[in-house]
Amino acid sequence: MSAPHLPKVAGIDPEVPVSTHTAAPLREIPAAPGAFIQDRLAGWVSDLTTLHELTERLAATATLDAALNELLHAGAALVGARRGLLVLERAGSTTPSTTLGLGLGPADLGHLETVERSATALGRILDGPPEAADARDGIATPDLLGDQDLDPRHREVATRLGYAASYALPLASEAAGRLGGAVWFYDEPGEPSEKQRHLVGLYARYATEHLARLTELERARADIATVADELLPSRLPRIPGVRLAARHRTGPQGGGDWYDALPLPDHALGLAVGSVGGSGPSAMAAMGRLRASLRAYAVMEGEDPVAVLSDLELLLRLTEPARTATALFAYCEPAARKVVLAGAGHTPPLVLGDRRCEYVETTLSAPLGMLACWEAPSVEFSPAPGETVLLYTDGLLRRTGDAMDRAFARLHSAAASVPKAGRHDPAAVTDHVLRAMLPDGLDRSDSTEDVVVLAAHFD
């Protein structure tokens, strides 16, 4: 008699033998990891979170000064210090060194500079060979005043400033080399723990790469600004009956906004502002060519601004057909207080005086290079004695961030609010208008717009 078959349930064949390698069922819940391991894991997560937050804040800085300040504060937080000092001096660079203090005033920095560099941990890091162990791992001085070999002047300064210990760290990486060093000061004897040294070392290496990028960026911006300055007038002419002032700012990538003021025959004066489309070296080069061409046309036929701009438009269309530009040229006779101007897609001048503040009504015209043949009628007006004619580029309006109609209204209000005591000084007029239009300053680094303002005050 055969053995009875066990019933099959849900597709499982009970006759299939159970593997002898199958683990026995759990009869109790395994014990939780030890508290020590949990604490260490929690500590690692906390350290990584802190490091991530600090590096994110550093990466958000767009200028070298902001990055250096952030580095000093973050380093102080990582090593548990309250004050610090940072020196940035790239080896082989002609750029002057930068010194920045945290919790140290100018007088404190002056006292620190009286200590011989070789007597300080930071100085040994800065002047020592890059491959030295101290230059890689940093130098901890846990008890400065207890060090019998401490330089007497260093001891005197430490006592005066009230710090008893320090930790110095190089700002170096394999890619960027050594850019400088930082030192943090403790009010009491002590030194950072091994974990703190590890974290601040990781942060410093990341910060070094970021500082190297910002240093190269600022050097490139400085080179661009220098080229732009060379393309613009080195000085403004002196013409009887009129006084001039100009302010300009070139964007970080280099732009095409320009201005000019040149003496013309018969004691006349030519004033011009303009903007070439695009940015970068190409736009700057085109701006230089356009300005030089306009100067030549102005000398030959400056009394007819329409002819000057017509010739300029023809030259642009023949030599650079893919480029557009705006321009405004004014022929001034200061003795007769007469101004004749023509504009090609450019913003209208503004006249400011004791009795009026208004835009000059100009005819609507397309920019140069937009039409097959450019020509627009000129406009003539007579500034009263003591009035100032303000020429500018649209970068001034765009920098405000407002819509163009609101920006024009804002410029009008800025000019109208010039104090009466300063209305007879063209430099004071331009500075007041810029302060009113751009409260954050003309040199704000995060703006890509060029700005040009040219003021002519008629006596």
Tab-separated table of C-alpha atoms in Angstrom:
chain	number	residue	atom	x	y	z
A	1	MET	CA	0.000	0.000	0.000
A	2	SER	CA	1.448	3.305	-1.103
A	3	ALA	CA	1.958	6.146	1.327
A	4	PRO	CA	-0.605	8.893	1.127
A	5	HIS	CA	0.373	12.071	-0.818
A	6	LEU	CA	0.491	15.295	1.147
A	7	PRO	CA	-1.705	18.032	-0.244
A	8	LYS	CA	-0.124	20.748	-2.454
A	9	VAL	CA	-0.699	24.326	-1.297
A	10	ALA	CA	-0.128	27.429	-3.417
A	11	GLY	CA	2.120	25.658	-5.877
A	12	ILE	CA	4.483	24.284	-3.224
A	13	ASP	CA	5.405	20.668	-3.550
A	14	PRO	CA	5.838	19.300	-0.008
A	15	GLU	CA	7.795	16.363	-1.336
A	16	VAL	CA	10.706	18.620	-2.397
A	17	PRO	CA	13.281	18.109	0.341
A	18	VAL	CA	14.419	21.102	2.348
A	19	SER	CA	18.019	22.072	1.669
A	20	THR	CA	20.358	21.261	4.494
A	21	HIS	CA	22.100	24.632	3.841
A	22	THR	CA	19.023	26.675	4.612
A	23	ALA	CA	19.521	28.739	7.736
A	24	ALA	CA	17.389	27.844	10.672
A	25	PRO	CA	14.528	30.218	11.371
A	26	LEU	CA	15.285	33.107	13.723
A	27	ARG	CA	14.009	32.410	17.196
A	28	GLU	CA	15.057	35.802	18.636
A	29	ILE	CA	15.751	39.355	17.374
A	30	PRO	CA	19.462	40.057	17.046
A	31	ALA	CA	20.915	42.603	19.422
A	32	ALA	CA	21.216	46.222	18.210
A	33	PRO	CA	24.694	47.574	17.359
A	34	GLY	CA	26.588	48.848	20.319
A	35	ALA	CA	26.118	52.416	21.463
A	36	PHE	CA	29.765	53.110	20.691
A	37	ILE	CA	29.352	52.218	17.010
A	38	GLN	CA	26.136	54.222	16.782
A	39	ASP	CA	27.840	57.258	18.281
A	40	ARG	CA	30.727	56.990	15.853
A	41	LEU	CA	28.392	56.700	12.866
A	42	ALA	CA	26.392	59.672	14.084
A	43	GLY	CA	29.615	61.638	14.534
A	44	TRP	CA	30.772	60.832	11.003
A	45	VAL	CA	27.444	61.893	9.548
A	46	SER	CA	27.533	65.124	11.542
A	47	ASP	CA	31.102	65.893	10.425
A	48	LEU	CA	30.316	65.215	6.765
A	49	THR	CA	27.187	67.369	6.968
A	50	THR	CA	29.136	70.231	8.521
A	51	LEU	CA	31.887	69.958	5.920
A	52	HIS	CA	29.333	69.883	3.103
A	53	GLU	CA	27.565	72.982	4.398
A	54	LEU	CA	30.821	74.908	4.751
A	55	THR	CA	32.055	73.988	1.289
A	56	GLU	CA	28.688	74.910	-0.202
A	57	ARG	CA	28.908	78.338	1.409
A	58	LEU	CA	32.438	78.776	0.117
A	59	ALA	CA	31.446	77.720	-3.409
A	60	ALA	CA	28.717	80.382	-3.381
A	61	THR	CA	31.281	83.195	-3.016
A	62	ALA	CA	31.960	85.034	-6.256
A	63	THR	CA	34.804	87.352	-5.216
A	64	LEU	CA	38.199	86.721	-3.702
A	65	ASP	CA	37.524	88.903	-0.645
A	66	ALA	CA	34.273	87.089	0.126
A	67	ALA	CA	35.975	83.697	-0.229
A	68	LEU	CA	38.833	84.670	2.087
A	69	ASN	CA	36.407	85.889	4.741
A	70	GLU	CA	34.374	82.700	4.481
A	71	LEU	CA	37.511	80.569	4.745
A	72	LEU	CA	38.655	82.337	7.916
A	73	HIS	CA	35.257	81.962	9.602
A	74	ALA	CA	34.810	78.334	8.559
A	75	GLY	CA	38.321	77.383	9.658
A	76	ALA	CA	37.776	79.000	13.036
A	77	ALA	CA	34.584	77.003	13.488
A	78	LEU	CA	36.284	73.732	12.517
A	79	VAL	CA	39.262	74.097	14.876
A	80	GLY	CA	37.321	75.761	17.691
A	81	ALA	CA	39.115	79.122	17.609
A	82	ARG	CA	37.823	82.670	17.876
A	83	ARG	CA	40.399	84.681	15.960
A	84	GLY	CA	42.524	84.102	12.902
A	85	LEU	CA	44.847	85.530	10.274
A	86	LEU	CA	45.165	84.669	6.591
A	87	VAL	CA	47.893	85.582	4.128
A	88	LEU	CA	47.507	85.003	0.389
A	89	GLU	CA	50.715	85.309	-1.619
A	90	ARG	CA	51.021	83.089	-4.637
A	91	ALA	CA	54.615	82.059	-5.324
A	92	GLY	CA	56.086	83.706	-8.428
A	93	SER	CA	53.183	86.160	-8.772
A	94	THR	CA	53.618	89.915	-9.058
A	95	THR	CA	50.302	90.468	-7.284
A	96	PRO	CA	50.783	91.996	-3.804
A	97	SER	CA	50.077	89.704	-0.887
A	98	THR	CA	46.682	89.924	0.789
A	99	THR	CA	46.391	89.886	4.592
A	100	LEU	CA	43.047	89.421	6.296
A	101	GLY	CA	42.194	89.119	9.987
A	102	LEU	CA	39.302	87.592	11.895
A	103	GLY	CA	38.578	89.248	15.234
A	104	LEU	CA	41.705	91.369	14.752
A	105	GLY	CA	41.623	95.115	14.180
A	106	PRO	CA	44.112	97.118	12.084
A	107	ALA	CA	46.220	97.832	15.173
A	108	ASP	CA	46.354	94.107	16.030
A	109	LEU	CA	47.474	93.262	12.507
A	110	GLY	CA	50.114	95.959	12.788
A	111	HIS	CA	51.467	94.377	15.987
A	112	LEU	CA	51.580	90.949	14.330
A	113	GLU	CA	53.526	92.347	11.387
A	114	THR	CA	56.278	93.507	13.755
A	115	VAL	CA	57.083	89.881	14.591
A	116	GLU	CA	59.769	88.364	12.406
A	117	ARG	CA	58.163	85.925	9.975
A	118	SER	CA	60.555	83.113	10.752
A	119	ALA	CA	59.514	83.318	14.431
A	120	THR	CA	55.871	82.438	13.675
A	121	ALA	CA	54.311	79.177	12.584
A	122	LEU	CA	52.554	80.945	9.700
A	123	GLY	CA	55.835	82.433	8.512
A	124	ARG	CA	57.532	79.021	8.528
A	125	ILE	CA	54.701	77.635	6.442
A	126	LEU	CA	54.837	80.510	3.958
A	127	ASP	CA	58.625	80.581	3.597
A	128	GLY	CA	59.424	76.891	3.942
A	129	PRO	CA	59.707	74.414	1.069
A	130	PRO	CA	56.319	73.115	-0.142
A	131	GLU	CA	57.333	69.522	0.426
A	132	ALA	CA	58.079	70.073	4.123
A	133	ALA	CA	55.863	68.148	6.531
A	134	ASP	CA	54.819	71.355	8.292
A	135	ALA	CA	53.795	72.821	4.949
A	136	ARG	CA	51.456	69.867	4.410
A	137	ASP	CA	50.024	69.043	7.808
A	138	GLY	CA	50.054	72.354	9.630
A	139	ILE	CA	51.748	73.456	12.838
A	140	ALA	CA	50.107	73.355	16.257
A	141	THR	CA	51.581	75.431	19.074
A	142	PRO	CA	49.541	74.363	22.114
A	143	ASP	CA	51.293	76.618	24.662
A	144	LEU	CA	52.974	79.655	23.178
A	145	LEU	CA	53.822	81.413	26.428
A	146	GLY	CA	55.192	78.194	27.904
A	147	ASP	CA	57.633	77.764	25.018
A	148	GLN	CA	61.075	78.691	26.342
A	149	ASP	CA	62.431	79.149	22.800
A	150	LEU	CA	59.690	81.579	21.728
A	151	ASP	CA	60.930	84.787	20.103
A	152	PRO	CA	60.772	87.635	22.675
A	153	ARG	CA	58.894	89.932	20.302
A	154	HIS	CA	56.407	87.165	19.527
A	155	ARG	CA	55.888	86.596	23.249
A	156	GLU	CA	55.283	90.316	23.759
A	157	VAL	CA	52.726	90.513	20.942
A	158	ALA	CA	50.942	87.331	22.084
A	159	THR	CA	50.651	88.753	25.587
A	160	ARG	CA	49.393	92.087	24.275
A	161	LEU	CA	46.759	90.485	22.026
A	162	GLY	CA	45.801	87.830	24.569
A	163	TYR	CA	46.303	84.562	22.710
A	164	ALA	CA	48.037	81.539	24.218
A	165	ALA	CA	48.032	78.945	21.423
A	166	SER	CA	47.794	78.746	17.644
A	167	TYR	CA	47.268	76.371	14.773
A	168	ALA	CA	48.698	77.250	11.353
A	169	LEU	CA	47.713	75.528	8.130
A	170	PRO	CA	48.932	75.931	4.543
A	171	LEU	CA	46.548	76.799	1.747
A	172	ALA	CA	47.869	74.332	-0.780
A	173	SER	CA	46.844	71.588	-3.159
A	174	GLU	CA	48.548	69.481	-5.808
A	175	ALA	CA	46.896	71.343	-8.680
A	176	ALA	CA	47.113	74.916	-7.396
A	177	GLY	CA	50.355	74.708	-5.448
A	178	ARG	CA	50.744	76.783	-2.314
A	179	LEU	CA	48.734	80.010	-2.314
A	180	GLY	CA	49.378	81.092	1.262
A	181	GLY	CA	48.502	80.097	4.776
A	182	ALA	CA	46.147	80.687	7.668
A	183	VAL	CA	46.568	80.641	11.428
A	184	TRP	CA	43.916	80.553	14.139
A	185	PHE	CA	44.515	81.759	17.689
A	186	TYR	CA	43.255	80.303	20.975
A	187	ASP	CA	42.676	82.380	24.099
A	188	GLU	CA	43.836	79.479	26.285
A	189	PRO	CA	46.504	76.792	25.799
A	190	GLY	CA	45.222	74.007	23.581
A	191	GLU	CA	45.242	72.537	20.103
A	192	PRO	CA	42.740	71.008	17.663
A	193	SER	CA	41.989	67.315	17.933
A	194	GLU	CA	43.037	64.818	15.288
A	195	LYS	CA	39.489	64.835	13.872
A	196	GLN	CA	39.423	68.632	13.728
A	197	ARG	CA	42.766	68.690	11.922
A	198	HIS	CA	41.495	66.164	9.391
A	199	LEU	CA	38.312	68.139	8.694
A	200	VAL	CA	40.009	71.532	8.409
A	201	GLY	CA	42.668	69.958	6.171
A	202	LEU	CA	40.016	68.660	3.776
A	203	TYR	CA	38.294	72.026	3.813
A	204	ALA	CA	41.543	73.927	3.229
A	205	ARG	CA	42.434	71.824	0.181
A	206	TYR	CA	39.018	72.475	-1.345
A	207	ALA	CA	39.278	76.168	-0.460
A	208	THR	CA	42.678	76.385	-2.146
A	209	GLU	CA	41.225	75.184	-5.450
A	210	HIS	CA	38.389	77.687	-5.157
A	211	LEU	CA	40.780	80.525	-4.323
A	212	ALA	CA	42.967	79.629	-7.295
A	213	ARG	CA	39.977	79.860	-9.629
A	214	LEU	CA	38.900	83.214	-8.190
A	215	THR	CA	42.459	84.558	-8.367
A	216	GLU	CA	42.700	83.694	-12.060
A	217	LEU	CA	39.260	85.176	-12.658
A	218	GLU	CA	40.136	88.452	-10.948
A	219	ARG	CA	43.414	88.640	-12.839
A	220	ALA	CA	41.531	88.176	-16.113
A	221	ARG	CA	39.041	90.861	-15.108
A	222	ALA	CA	41.874	93.239	-14.265
A	223	ASP	CA	43.486	92.597	-17.657
A	224	ILE	CA	40.184	93.264	-19.411
A	225	ALA	CA	39.670	96.485	-17.458
A	226	THR	CA	43.193	97.613	-18.361
A	227	VAL	CA	42.596	96.991	-22.064
A	228	ALA	CA	39.262	98.821	-21.879
A	229	ASP	CA	40.930	101.801	-20.209
A	230	GLU	CA	43.537	101.934	-22.940
A	231	LEU	CA	40.812	101.985	-25.603
A	232	LEU	CA	39.054	104.936	-23.971
A	233	PRO	CA	40.351	108.529	-23.651
A	234	SER	CA	43.313	108.825	-21.284
A	235	ARG	CA	42.218	112.380	-20.411
A	236	LEU	CA	39.430	114.756	-21.294
A	237	PRO	CA	40.185	117.887	-23.338
A	238	ARG	CA	40.077	121.403	-21.892
A	239	ILE	CA	37.850	123.648	-23.998
A	240	PRO	CA	36.975	127.207	-22.895
A	241	GLY	CA	33.339	127.489	-21.836
A	242	VAL	CA	32.753	123.827	-21.010
A	243	ARG	CA	33.933	121.406	-18.323
A	244	LEU	CA	33.818	117.624	-18.692
A	245	ALA	CA	33.657	114.584	-16.449
A	246	ALA	CA	33.312	110.895	-17.291
A	247	ARG	CA	32.781	107.666	-15.405
A	248	HIS	CA	32.872	104.187	-16.880
A	249	ARG	CA	32.919	100.599	-15.727
A	250	THR	CA	33.749	97.612	-17.927
A	251	GLY	CA	31.920	94.342	-17.290
A	252	PRO	CA	33.900	91.299	-16.108
A	253	GLN	CA	33.905	89.748	-19.594
A	254	GLY	CA	34.723	93.008	-21.369
A	255	GLY	CA	32.098	94.941	-23.264
A	256	GLY	CA	31.582	97.410	-26.039
A	257	ASP	CA	30.366	100.585	-24.286
A	258	TRP	CA	32.535	103.602	-25.000
A	259	TYR	CA	32.707	107.384	-24.911
A	260	ASP	CA	34.836	110.088	-26.450
A	261	ALA	CA	35.480	113.818	-26.211
A	262	LEU	CA	37.731	115.502	-28.739
A	263	PRO	CA	38.605	119.089	-29.602
A	264	LEU	CA	37.543	120.184	-33.083
A	265	PRO	CA	38.499	123.175	-35.226
A	266	ASP	CA	37.266	126.661	-34.286
A	267	HIS	CA	37.182	125.835	-30.542
A	268	ALA	CA	34.395	123.312	-31.039
A	269	LEU	CA	33.975	120.100	-29.133
A	270	GLY	CA	32.818	116.659	-30.210
A	271	LEU	CA	31.103	114.384	-27.681
A	272	ALA	CA	30.218	110.770	-28.395
A	273	VAL	CA	28.898	107.725	-26.575
A	274	GLY	CA	28.057	104.341	-28.008
A	275	SER	CA	27.731	100.627	-27.511
A	276	VAL	CA	28.822	97.690	-29.657
A	277	GLY	CA	26.750	94.531	-29.523
A	278	GLY	CA	28.187	91.518	-27.724
A	279	SER	CA	30.840	91.118	-25.066
A	280	GLY	CA	34.360	89.834	-24.668
A	281	PRO	CA	37.575	90.646	-26.540
A	282	SER	CA	35.807	90.712	-29.906
A	283	ALA	CA	33.372	93.407	-28.770
A	284	MET	CA	36.198	95.405	-27.182
A	285	ALA	CA	38.232	95.297	-30.379
A	286	ALA	CA	35.209	96.364	-32.443
A	287	MET	CA	34.570	99.184	-29.980
A	288	GLY	CA	38.144	100.426	-30.448
A	289	ARG	CA	37.815	100.384	-34.227
A	290	LEU	CA	34.452	102.151	-34.123
A	291	ARG	CA	35.677	104.877	-31.775
A	292	ALA	CA	38.799	105.497	-33.879
A	293	SER	CA	36.718	105.748	-37.053
A	294	LEU	CA	34.261	108.156	-35.468
A	295	ARG	CA	37.129	110.405	-34.369
A	296	ALA	CA	38.369	110.592	-37.955
A	297	TYR	CA	34.922	111.387	-39.367
A	298	ALA	CA	34.320	113.957	-36.609
A	299	VAL	CA	37.484	115.866	-37.469
A	300	MET	CA	36.532	115.960	-41.151
A	301	GLU	CA	32.807	116.749	-40.885
A	302	GLY	CA	31.953	117.098	-37.205
A	303	GLU	CA	29.674	120.089	-37.723
A	304	ASP	CA	27.236	117.671	-39.408
A	305	PRO	CA	26.565	114.836	-36.896
A	306	VAL	CA	24.269	113.066	-39.379
A	307	ALA	CA	27.105	112.823	-41.909
A	308	VAL	CA	29.447	111.512	-39.204
A	309	LEU	CA	27.073	108.700	-38.225
A	310	SER	CA	26.169	107.953	-41.845
A	311	ASP	CA	29.821	107.402	-42.712
A	312	LEU	CA	30.238	105.302	-39.575
A	313	GLU	CA	27.240	103.161	-40.514
A	314	LEU	CA	28.611	102.618	-44.034
A	315	LEU	CA	31.983	101.565	-42.652
A	316	LEU	CA	30.378	99.156	-40.203
A	317	ARG	CA	28.173	97.627	-42.892
A	318	LEU	CA	31.105	97.108	-45.275
A	319	THR	CA	33.722	95.882	-42.830
A	320	GLU	CA	31.685	94.144	-40.108
A	321	PRO	CA	28.298	93.266	-41.635
A	322	ALA	CA	27.349	90.911	-38.778
A	323	ARG	CA	27.757	93.526	-36.052
A	324	THR	CA	25.392	96.210	-34.783
A	325	ALA	CA	26.094	99.253	-32.657
A	326	THR	CA	24.385	102.275	-31.185
A	327	ALA	CA	25.995	105.698	-31.171
A	328	LEU	CA	25.284	109.326	-30.381
A	329	PHE	CA	27.458	112.203	-31.600
A	330	ALA	CA	27.098	115.824	-30.503
A	331	TYR	CA	28.835	118.832	-32.072
A	332	CYS	CA	29.185	121.547	-29.445
A	333	GLU	CA	30.071	125.230	-29.793
A	334	PRO	CA	30.662	126.242	-26.158
A	335	ALA	CA	31.059	129.942	-26.913
A	336	ALA	CA	27.654	130.057	-28.600
A	337	ARG	CA	26.232	127.404	-26.243
A	338	LYS	CA	24.926	125.444	-29.215
A	339	VAL	CA	24.702	121.673	-29.478
A	340	VAL	CA	23.799	119.735	-32.613
A	341	LEU	CA	23.434	115.994	-32.191
A	342	ALA	CA	22.305	112.866	-33.971
A	343	GLY	CA	21.680	109.431	-32.549
A	344	ALA	CA	21.511	105.925	-33.964
A	345	GLY	CA	19.391	103.764	-31.686
A	346	HIS	CA	20.908	105.431	-28.628
A	347	THR	CA	19.376	106.765	-25.428
A	348	PRO	CA	18.576	110.490	-25.426
A	349	PRO	CA	20.742	112.973	-23.486
A	350	LEU	CA	19.449	114.620	-20.341
A	351	VAL	CA	19.814	118.348	-19.605
A	352	LEU	CA	20.093	119.407	-15.987
A	353	GLY	CA	20.062	122.975	-14.686
A	354	ASP	CA	18.629	125.209	-12.004
A	355	ARG	CA	15.402	125.685	-13.960
A	356	ARG	CA	14.934	122.395	-15.782
A	357	CYS	CA	15.728	118.701	-15.838
A	358	GLU	CA	14.515	117.053	-19.024
A	359	TYR	CA	15.418	114.662	-21.787
A	360	VAL	CA	16.375	116.068	-25.173
A	361	GLU	CA	13.784	115.119	-27.764
A	362	THR	CA	15.571	113.135	-30.467
A	363	THR	CA	14.198	111.401	-33.507
A	364	LEU	CA	13.650	107.659	-33.418
A	365	SER	CA	16.401	105.848	-35.304
A	366	ALA	CA	17.609	102.293	-35.771
A	367	PRO	CA	21.058	101.214	-34.546
A	368	LEU	CA	23.989	101.237	-36.927
A	369	GLY	CA	24.150	98.153	-39.111
A	370	MET	CA	20.429	97.399	-38.876
A	371	LEU	CA	19.312	99.130	-42.080
A	372	ALA	CA	20.685	99.169	-45.611
A	373	CYS	CA	21.125	102.937	-45.378
A	374	TRP	CA	21.054	104.872	-42.138
A	375	GLU	CA	20.068	108.515	-41.852
A	376	ALA	CA	18.016	110.472	-39.308
A	377	PRO	CA	17.586	114.210	-38.853
A	378	SER	CA	19.764	115.984	-36.318
A	379	VAL	CA	18.511	117.917	-33.299
A	380	GLU	CA	19.759	121.318	-32.156
A	381	PHE	CA	19.349	122.828	-28.693
A	382	SER	CA	20.982	125.518	-26.575
A	383	PRO	CA	22.061	124.749	-23.003
A	384	ALA	CA	21.644	127.727	-20.687
A	385	PRO	CA	24.638	128.957	-18.663
A	386	GLY	CA	25.194	126.595	-15.747
A	387	GLU	CA	23.416	123.646	-17.338
A	388	THR	CA	24.890	120.168	-17.708
A	389	VAL	CA	24.283	117.793	-20.611
A	390	LEU	CA	24.420	114.164	-19.510
A	391	LEU	CA	25.264	111.452	-22.052
A	392	TYR	CA	25.162	107.780	-21.030
A	393	THR	CA	24.823	104.237	-22.336
A	394	ASP	CA	21.888	101.922	-21.750
A	395	GLY	CA	24.050	99.839	-19.420
A	396	LEU	CA	23.326	102.438	-16.742
A	397	LEU	CA	19.615	101.782	-17.150
A	398	ARG	CA	19.921	98.003	-17.351
A	399	ARG	CA	22.059	97.829	-14.220
A	400	THR	CA	19.059	99.020	-12.190
A	401	GLY	CA	17.118	95.851	-13.028
A	402	ASP	CA	13.994	97.898	-13.771
A	403	ALA	CA	11.939	97.997	-16.949
A	404	MET	CA	13.258	100.627	-19.346
A	405	ASP	CA	10.450	103.128	-18.767
A	406	ARG	CA	10.956	102.921	-15.008
A	407	ALA	CA	14.729	103.146	-15.448
A	408	PHE	CA	14.338	106.346	-17.474
A	409	ALA	CA	12.119	107.781	-14.744
A	410	ARG	CA	14.650	106.758	-12.133
A	411	LEU	CA	17.453	108.484	-14.025
A	412	HIS	CA	15.378	111.650	-14.299
A	413	SER	CA	14.722	111.615	-10.561
A	414	ALA	CA	18.400	110.997	-9.830
A	415	ALA	CA	19.453	113.967	-11.950
A	416	ALA	CA	16.744	116.216	-10.508
A	417	SER	CA	17.895	115.395	-6.974
A	418	VAL	CA	21.460	116.638	-7.514
A	419	PRO	CA	22.070	119.276	-4.793
A	420	LYS	CA	22.212	122.815	-6.140
A	421	ALA	CA	25.675	123.260	-4.666
A	422	GLY	CA	26.968	120.445	-6.885
A	423	ARG	CA	25.160	121.234	-10.121
A	424	HIS	CA	28.021	123.390	-11.398
A	425	ASP	CA	30.539	120.551	-11.034
A	426	PRO	CA	30.186	117.851	-13.721
A	427	ALA	CA	32.099	115.326	-11.592
A	428	ALA	CA	29.711	115.889	-8.670
A	429	VAL	CA	26.735	115.476	-11.016
A	430	THR	CA	27.970	112.153	-12.420
A	431	ASP	CA	28.864	110.791	-8.980
A	432	HIS	CA	25.475	111.737	-7.515
A	433	VAL	CA	23.592	110.187	-10.426
A	434	LEU	CA	25.579	106.954	-10.141
A	435	ARG	CA	25.016	106.740	-6.390
A	436	ALA	CA	21.291	107.298	-6.831
A	437	MET	CA	20.975	104.837	-9.722
A	438	LEU	CA	23.319	102.156	-8.388
A	439	PRO	CA	23.260	102.094	-4.569
A	440	ASP	CA	25.452	98.958	-4.561
A	441	GLY	CA	28.222	100.801	-6.366
A	442	LEU	CA	29.557	101.065	-9.890
A	443	ASP	CA	32.024	98.199	-9.417
A	444	ARG	CA	29.579	95.509	-8.325
A	445	SER	CA	31.202	92.307	-9.491
A	446	ASP	CA	28.099	90.281	-10.297
A	447	SER	CA	26.913	92.626	-13.046
A	448	THR	CA	27.770	91.968	-16.685
A	449	GLU	CA	26.691	95.415	-17.913
A	450	ASP	CA	29.104	98.137	-18.995
A	451	VAL	CA	28.299	101.616	-17.704
A	452	VAL	CA	29.311	104.928	-19.265
A	453	VAL	CA	28.332	108.424	-18.109
A	454	LEU	CA	29.725	111.577	-19.753
A	455	ALA	CA	28.791	115.032	-18.425
A	456	ALA	CA	29.444	118.396	-20.115
A	457	HIS	CA	28.813	121.520	-17.999
A	458	PHE	CA	28.416	124.782	-19.924
A	459	ASP	CA	29.656	127.878	-18.075
